[in-house]
Tab-separated table of C-alpha atoms in Angstrom:
chain	number	residue	atom	x	y	z
A	1	MET	CA	139.590	42.109	-80.772
A	2	LEU	CA	137.186	39.945	-78.840
A	3	LEU	CA	136.313	36.317	-79.571
A	4	TYR	CA	133.275	34.698	-77.988
A	5	VAL	CA	133.512	30.920	-77.571
A	6	ASP	CA	131.702	28.199	-75.648
A	7	THR	CA	132.425	27.588	-71.954
A	8	GLN	CA	133.643	24.030	-72.629
A	9	PHE	CA	136.037	25.107	-75.398
A	10	ALA	CA	134.563	22.216	-77.377
A	11	SER	CA	133.090	23.986	-80.403
A	12	PRO	CA	135.043	22.989	-83.519
A	13	TYR	CA	134.042	26.296	-85.073
A	14	ALA	CA	135.288	28.346	-82.130
A	15	MET	CA	138.508	26.358	-82.360
A	16	SER	CA	138.881	27.276	-86.036
A	17	ALA	CA	138.518	31.007	-85.301
A	18	PHE	CA	140.862	30.769	-82.286
A	19	VAL	CA	143.528	29.021	-84.374
A	20	ALA	CA	143.146	31.610	-87.138
A	21	LEU	CA	143.726	34.508	-84.735
A	22	HIS	CA	146.871	32.851	-83.378
A	23	GLU	CA	148.151	32.058	-86.860
A	24	LYS	CA	147.717	35.744	-87.743
A	25	SER	CA	149.511	36.728	-84.493
A	26	LEU	CA	146.609	39.002	-83.603
A	27	ALA	CA	146.009	40.055	-80.016
A	28	PHE	CA	142.536	39.222	-78.776
A	29	GLU	CA	140.478	38.711	-75.655
A	30	MET	CA	138.358	35.612	-75.278
A	31	ARG	CA	135.032	35.420	-73.484
A	32	THR	CA	132.997	32.305	-72.870
A	33	LEU	CA	129.269	31.689	-73.096
A	34	ASP	CA	127.340	28.901	-71.417
A	35	LEU	CA	125.362	27.580	-74.349
A	36	ALA	CA	123.402	25.142	-72.180
A	37	ALA	CA	122.151	28.089	-70.125
A	38	GLY	CA	121.203	30.020	-73.250
A	39	GLU	CA	123.667	32.851	-72.733
A	40	ASN	CA	124.060	33.076	-76.493
A	41	ARG	CA	120.389	33.893	-77.003
A	42	GLY	CA	120.013	37.030	-74.941
A	43	GLY	CA	121.442	40.349	-73.876
A	44	ASP	CA	124.378	42.035	-75.519
A	45	TYR	CA	125.534	38.868	-77.272
A	46	ALA	CA	122.273	38.365	-79.133
A	47	ARG	CA	122.569	41.919	-80.434
A	48	ARG	CA	126.150	41.383	-81.539
A	49	SER	CA	125.767	37.976	-83.173
A	50	LEU	CA	123.332	37.704	-86.069
A	51	SER	CA	123.181	33.922	-85.717
A	52	GLN	CA	123.344	33.844	-81.880
A	53	ARG	CA	125.926	31.089	-82.124
A	54	VAL	CA	129.614	30.795	-81.304
A	55	PRO	CA	132.055	31.900	-82.340
A	56	THR	CA	131.510	35.608	-82.825
A	57	LEU	CA	134.397	37.966	-83.485
A	58	VAL	CA	134.152	41.616	-82.434
A	59	ASP	CA	136.621	43.876	-84.214
A	60	GLY	CA	135.963	47.459	-83.155
A	61	ASP	CA	132.425	48.320	-84.210
A	62	PHE	CA	132.171	45.230	-86.444
A	63	SER	CA	130.771	41.914	-85.221
A	64	LEU	CA	130.909	38.746	-87.290
A	65	SER	CA	129.664	35.234	-86.588
A	66	GLU	CA	130.104	31.927	-88.466
A	67	SER	CA	133.631	30.582	-88.299
A	68	SER	CA	134.446	30.355	-92.005
A	69	ALA	CA	133.283	33.958	-92.469
A	70	ILE	CA	135.552	34.939	-89.574
A	71	THR	CA	138.601	33.153	-90.955
A	72	GLU	CA	138.065	34.604	-94.438
A	73	TYR	CA	137.673	38.093	-92.956
A	74	LEU	CA	140.857	37.768	-90.912
A	75	ASP	CA	142.807	36.569	-93.944
A	76	GLU	CA	141.602	39.420	-96.129
A	77	ALA	CA	141.698	42.227	-93.543
A	78	TYR	CA	145.004	41.534	-91.787
A	79	PRO	CA	148.590	40.806	-92.838
A	80	GLY	CA	150.583	37.908	-91.544
A	81	ALA	CA	150.513	34.191	-92.190
A	82	ALA	CA	148.047	33.138	-94.868
A	83	LEU	CA	145.030	31.164	-93.697
A	84	TYR	CA	143.991	30.190	-97.234
A	85	PRO	CA	145.926	29.325	-100.388
A	86	THR	CA	146.616	32.220	-102.725
A	87	ALA	CA	145.946	30.256	-105.925
A	88	PRO	CA	142.258	30.739	-106.842
A	89	ARG	CA	141.491	27.058	-107.392
A	90	GLN	CA	143.171	25.903	-104.198
A	91	ARG	CA	141.495	28.729	-102.267
A	92	ALA	CA	138.127	27.668	-103.669
A	93	ARG	CA	138.848	24.049	-102.720
A	94	ALA	CA	139.720	25.061	-99.157
A	95	ARG	CA	136.414	26.916	-98.888
A	96	GLN	CA	134.618	23.907	-100.348
A	97	VAL	CA	136.163	21.627	-97.712
A	98	GLN	CA	135.108	23.996	-94.934
A	99	ALA	CA	131.554	24.327	-96.237
A	100	TRP	CA	131.211	20.568	-96.698
A	101	LEU	CA	132.454	19.685	-93.220
A	102	ARG	CA	129.977	22.158	-91.719
A	103	SER	CA	126.956	20.953	-93.678
A	104	ASP	CA	127.365	17.188	-94.125
A	105	LEU	CA	128.420	14.065	-92.190
A	106	MET	CA	125.780	14.728	-89.556
A	107	ALA	CA	125.777	11.145	-88.287
A	108	ILE	CA	129.459	11.451	-87.356
A	109	ARG	CA	128.888	14.789	-85.665
A	110	GLU	CA	125.983	13.379	-83.669
A	111	GLU	CA	127.583	10.068	-82.636
A	112	ARG	CA	131.116	11.390	-82.187
A	113	SER	CA	130.595	14.816	-80.668
A	114	THR	CA	133.654	16.878	-79.848
A	115	GLU	CA	133.386	15.566	-76.289
A	116	VAL	CA	135.281	12.513	-77.551
A	117	ILE	CA	138.140	14.856	-78.532
A	118	PHE	CA	138.216	17.279	-75.625
A	119	TYR	CA	136.863	15.115	-72.784
A	120	ARG	CA	136.458	11.361	-73.127
A	121	PRO	CA	135.631	8.735	-75.761
A	122	THR	CA	132.349	6.938	-76.002
A	123	PRO	CA	132.030	3.144	-76.088
A	124	ALA	CA	128.951	3.265	-78.340
A	125	PRO	CA	129.579	1.674	-81.752
A	126	LEU	CA	128.942	3.679	-84.889
A	127	SER	CA	125.543	3.219	-86.488
A	128	ALA	CA	125.174	2.154	-90.100
A	129	ALA	CA	124.537	5.796	-91.029
A	130	ALA	CA	127.687	6.957	-89.241
A	131	ASN	CA	129.771	4.212	-90.850
A	132	ALA	CA	128.490	5.307	-94.253
A	133	ALA	CA	129.360	8.912	-93.432
A	134	ALA	CA	132.823	7.821	-92.308
A	135	GLU	CA	133.430	6.009	-95.592
A	136	LYS	CA	132.362	9.151	-97.445
A	137	LEU	CA	134.754	11.220	-95.325
A	138	PHE	CA	137.636	8.819	-95.913
A	139	ALA	CA	137.051	8.692	-99.671
A	140	ALA	CA	137.071	12.485	-99.977
A	141	ALA	CA	140.083	12.928	-97.688
A	142	GLU	CA	142.080	10.322	-99.601
A	143	VAL	CA	141.436	12.189	-102.855
A	144	LEU	CA	142.379	15.516	-101.285
A	145	LEU	CA	145.586	14.057	-99.820
A	146	ALA	CA	146.527	11.818	-102.749
A	147	HIS	CA	149.635	13.979	-103.339
A	148	GLY	CA	151.148	12.499	-100.165
A	149	GLY	CA	151.938	15.834	-98.494
A	150	GLU	CA	151.430	16.791	-94.858
A	151	ASN	CA	148.809	19.421	-95.707
A	152	LEU	CA	145.869	19.672	-98.072
A	153	PHE	CA	147.749	22.140	-100.260
A	154	ASP	CA	151.310	23.344	-100.800
A	155	ALA	CA	151.251	25.050	-97.399
A	156	TRP	CA	149.093	24.723	-94.294
A	157	SER	CA	145.623	26.275	-94.409
A	158	ILE	CA	142.786	26.672	-91.929
A	159	ALA	CA	140.937	23.925	-93.841
A	160	ASP	CA	143.542	21.486	-92.504
A	161	VAL	CA	142.354	22.182	-88.955
A	162	ASP	CA	138.732	21.544	-89.906
A	163	LEU	CA	139.462	18.298	-91.761
A	164	ALA	CA	141.772	17.015	-89.019
A	165	LEU	CA	139.132	17.702	-86.389
A	166	MET	CA	136.506	15.745	-88.293
A	167	LEU	CA	138.896	12.815	-88.666
A	168	ASN	CA	139.901	13.031	-85.015
A	169	ARG	CA	136.305	12.581	-83.926
A	170	LEU	CA	136.936	8.998	-85.032
A	171	VAL	CA	140.681	8.604	-84.477
A	172	LEU	CA	140.623	9.785	-80.858
A	173	ASN	CA	137.608	7.648	-80.087
A	174	GLY	CA	139.414	4.520	-81.268
A	175	ASP	CA	137.288	4.007	-84.368
A	176	ALA	CA	138.896	2.506	-87.462
A	177	VAL	CA	140.488	5.147	-89.700
A	178	PRO	CA	142.876	4.532	-92.610
A	179	ALA	CA	146.444	4.838	-91.349
A	180	ALA	CA	147.455	7.627	-93.729
A	181	LEU	CA	144.501	9.752	-92.663
A	182	ALA	CA	145.184	9.101	-88.986
A	183	ARG	CA	148.796	10.231	-89.495
A	184	TYR	CA	147.617	13.379	-91.264
A	185	ALA	CA	145.224	14.216	-88.417
A	186	ALA	CA	147.916	13.573	-85.800
A	187	HIS	CA	150.353	15.839	-87.631
A	188	GLN	CA	147.824	18.671	-87.794
A	189	TRP	CA	147.202	18.288	-84.055
A	190	THR	CA	150.844	19.156	-83.320
A	191	ARG	CA	150.568	22.681	-84.733
A	192	PRO	CA	151.287	25.243	-81.965
A	193	SER	CA	148.058	27.176	-82.540
A	194	VAL	CA	146.076	23.940	-82.233
A	195	GLN	CA	148.007	22.954	-79.121
A	196	ARG	CA	147.033	26.265	-77.513
A	197	TRP	CA	143.362	25.386	-77.957
A	198	LEU	CA	143.875	21.863	-76.656
A	199	ALA	CA	145.640	23.217	-73.563
A	200	LEU	CA	142.740	25.431	-72.444
A	201	ASN	CA	141.361	24.643	-68.989
A	202	ARG	CA	138.004	22.981	-69.553
A	203	PRO	CA	135.338	22.674	-66.857
A	204	PRO	CA	134.309	19.111	-66.017
A	205	LEU	CA	131.343	17.653	-67.811
A	206	GLU	CA	128.212	17.223	-65.784
A	207	GLN	CA	127.580	13.549	-65.046
A	208	THR	CA	124.461	12.134	-66.689
């Protein structure tokens, strides 16, 4: 298998696919693309990836982009550790969490890019829109974690990685986050598959 990711190893979606492959104990090669240089929009990659985004997984003659599609495919096509709950309602909730985190909370994603996680924090305060998005995030996460467990469901799922990353955009930048949610995010960050992603050798950011 081949997984295409960004050169900076900063894409939260590439991270999700990377973690999923490690959780499944699947052997894979990883190749990087310089998104700033447009390497994702031309050549062989553009033919392989329908969306011309990262990540893209190549499994034999099958190519698949969009991280949640990749993680669902891996869970259904390969044995090993489960990436999603087996109970239909919990599985649906995990997919809902993934879809929501990818389509909403734009102000957080814009003002707390993953550079604050993988490179350095920013001193810029959150805007009113980002604070409102953060309150929405906290309210949903508190409902999802009201059972007091370490994971969203009875066992770990790939949705835990996605939710922890969104929370860590704030936690690791020093923004105010409810203590219980910060503890949850910190716990998820200790998972070995996550630690493998964090340990990747990232090129320095260009100074602006």
